[in-house]
Amino acid sequence: MDETPVIQSADTQREDRVPPGQRVTQQWPVLHHGAVPIIDPAGWSFKAFGLVETPKELSFEEFVALPRVRVASDIHCVTTWSRLNNLWEGVATNEIARIARPLPNARFVLVHAFGGFSANLPLEEFLAEDALFALTHDGKPLTPEHGYPVRLVVPRLYFWKSAKWVTGVEFVEHDTQGFWESVGYHNHGDPWKEERYGR
Ligand SMILES: Nc1nc2c(c(=O)[nH]1)N[C@H]1C(S)=C(S)[C@@H](COP(=O)(O)O)O[C@H]1N2
Ligand SMILES: [Mo]
């Protein structure tokens, strides 16, 4: 039996849990810029750096040995599909902060991914209790197209913030745009406020 605690993302508890302008799909579409990278975990590492007390570089072996959480959440993609009831398992963003120890002037993060991709988030939202670096989805390892070996999942924001093929997180003082934000997606991306495109 899996003893890993399950965190229920708050948005799944709403009476009407589908945000405005969204349609529920049973599928799990694949969306990203560029080609799917095939990542060998043996050559992969996770870096926590920038404004932190103790910068870390973790091998895959070290990363998977960190304490785990499970999160039950809904996915809301800006292209209007939502996929309800996803179960993720991985390492809480909070766990990464606990070991890297962000400095008081760290107020934002850039989550970096393979090939130069990044997504920007306020530190507080990155550290939401339901945010994690996921290794599995519905009990199975992520597939390459969904971000193997590790992807970010930030349930309360549109799914473009949930970087696939993550290579690390950088703690910064000032907000700078990530990949999709720099080509016109909203800087924040709250699905309940329909922060889809533009500022
Ligand atoms: N590395 C990387 N991660 C990414 C993207 C990307 O282009 N590169 N696209 C984002 C977007 S726009 C979406 S909608 C989701 C899609 O995730 P999925 O393919 O698992 O559904 O991944 C996000 N993560
Ligand atoms: Mo997207």
mmCIF file of C-alpha atoms and ligand atoms in Angstrom, residues 27-35 37 75-79 81 83 88 111-119 142-147 150-152 158-166 179-180 185, ligand 1:
data_model
loop_
_atom_site.group_PDB
_atom_site.id
_atom_site.type_symbol
_atom_site.label_atom_id
_atom_site.label_comp_id
_atom_site.label_asym_id
_atom_site.label_seq_id
_atom_site.Cartn_x
_atom_site.Cartn_y
_atom_site.Cartn_z
ATOM 1 C CA GLN A 27 -7.930 12.784 -23.098
ATOM 2 C CA TRP A 28 -4.564 14.149 -22.151
ATOM 3 C CA PRO A 29 -3.404 16.309 -25.072
ATOM 4 C CA VAL A 30 0.320 16.853 -25.625
ATOM 5 C CA LEU A 31 1.427 20.473 -26.070
ATOM 6 C CA HIS A 32 4.811 22.128 -26.153
ATOM 7 C CA HIS A 33 7.237 24.102 -28.272
ATOM 8 C CA GLY A 34 9.830 22.121 -30.210
ATOM 9 C CA ALA A 35 10.656 18.412 -30.247
ATOM 10 C CA PRO A 37 13.682 15.413 -25.806
ATOM 11 C CA ILE A 75 -5.350 20.503 -15.316
ATOM 12 C CA HIS A 76 -6.483 23.689 -17.059
ATOM 13 C CA CYS A 77 -4.819 24.451 -20.366
ATOM 14 C CA VAL A 78 -5.087 27.936 -21.840
ATOM 15 C CA THR A 79 -6.185 26.378 -25.158
ATOM 16 C CA TRP A 81 -9.243 21.971 -22.359
ATOM 17 C CA ARG A 83 -8.571 17.371 -17.488
ATOM 18 C CA TRP A 88 0.727 13.109 -9.316
ATOM 19 C CA VAL A 111 11.880 26.963 -13.498
ATOM 20 C CA HIS A 112 14.304 25.830 -16.175
ATOM 21 C CA ALA A 113 13.811 22.989 -18.601
ATOM 22 C CA PHE A 114 15.678 21.131 -21.295
ATOM 23 C CA GLY A 115 16.622 23.196 -24.352
ATOM 24 C CA GLY A 116 16.415 26.629 -22.724
ATOM 25 C CA PHE A 117 12.709 26.609 -21.814
ATOM 26 C CA SER A 118 11.676 28.427 -18.655
ATOM 27 C CA ALA A 119 8.561 29.444 -16.743
ATOM 28 C CA LEU A 142 5.729 10.237 -16.988
ATOM 29 C CA THR A 143 6.028 9.462 -20.673
ATOM 30 C CA PRO A 144 8.636 11.391 -22.690
ATOM 31 C CA GLU A 145 5.964 13.607 -24.288
ATOM 32 C CA HIS A 146 4.547 14.550 -20.869
ATOM 33 C CA GLY A 147 7.920 15.507 -19.399
ATOM 34 C CA VAL A 150 10.552 15.222 -14.106
ATOM 35 C CA ARG A 151 8.000 17.961 -14.695
ATOM 36 C CA LEU A 152 6.681 20.807 -12.608
ATOM 37 C CA TYR A 158 -2.760 27.426 -16.417
ATOM 38 C CA PHE A 159 -0.761 24.380 -17.432
ATOM 39 C CA TRP A 160 1.846 26.255 -19.486
ATOM 40 C CA LYS A 161 3.537 27.150 -16.163
ATOM 41 C CA SER A 162 4.011 23.431 -15.500
ATOM 42 C CA ALA A 163 7.349 22.994 -17.241
ATOM 43 C CA LYS A 164 8.158 19.560 -18.655
ATOM 44 C CA TRP A 165 11.699 18.091 -18.772
ATOM 45 C CA VAL A 166 12.746 20.228 -15.804
ATOM 46 C CA PHE A 179 9.273 31.218 -22.653
ATOM 47 C CA TRP A 180 5.480 31.404 -23.163
ATOM 48 C CA TYR A 185 0.949 34.524 -22.702
HETATM 49 N N1 LIG B 1 9.689 22.274 -21.380
HETATM 50 C C1 LIG B 1 8.471 22.671 -21.751
HETATM 51 N N2 LIG B 1 7.465 22.526 -20.871
HETATM 52 C C2 LIG B 1 6.212 22.907 -21.210
HETATM 53 C C3 LIG B 1 5.931 23.485 -22.466
HETATM 54 C C4 LIG B 1 7.023 23.641 -23.379
HETATM 55 O O1 LIG B 1 6.880 24.161 -24.502
HETATM 56 N N3 LIG B 1 8.270 23.205 -22.981
HETATM 57 N N4 LIG B 1 4.653 23.855 -22.789
HETATM 58 C C5 LIG B 1 3.704 24.070 -21.695
HETATM 59 C C6 LIG B 1 2.353 24.095 -22.186
HETATM 60 S S1 LIG B 1 1.929 25.401 -23.171
HETATM 61 C C7 LIG B 1 1.405 23.176 -21.810
HETATM 62 S S2 LIG B 1 -0.216 23.388 -22.197
HETATM 63 C C8 LIG B 1 1.778 21.969 -21.036
HETATM 64 C C9 LIG B 1 1.255 20.728 -21.712
HETATM 65 O O2 LIG B 1 1.615 19.578 -20.986
HETATM 66 P P1 LIG B 1 1.178 18.154 -21.535
HETATM 67 O O3 LIG B 1 1.768 18.005 -22.904
HETATM 68 O O4 LIG B 1 1.701 17.176 -20.547
HETATM 69 O O5 LIG B 1 -0.325 18.163 -21.596
HETATM 70 O O6 LIG B 1 3.193 21.850 -20.898
HETATM 71 C C10 LIG B 1 3.847 23.065 -20.563
HETATM 72 N N5 LIG B 1 5.212 22.751 -20.289
#
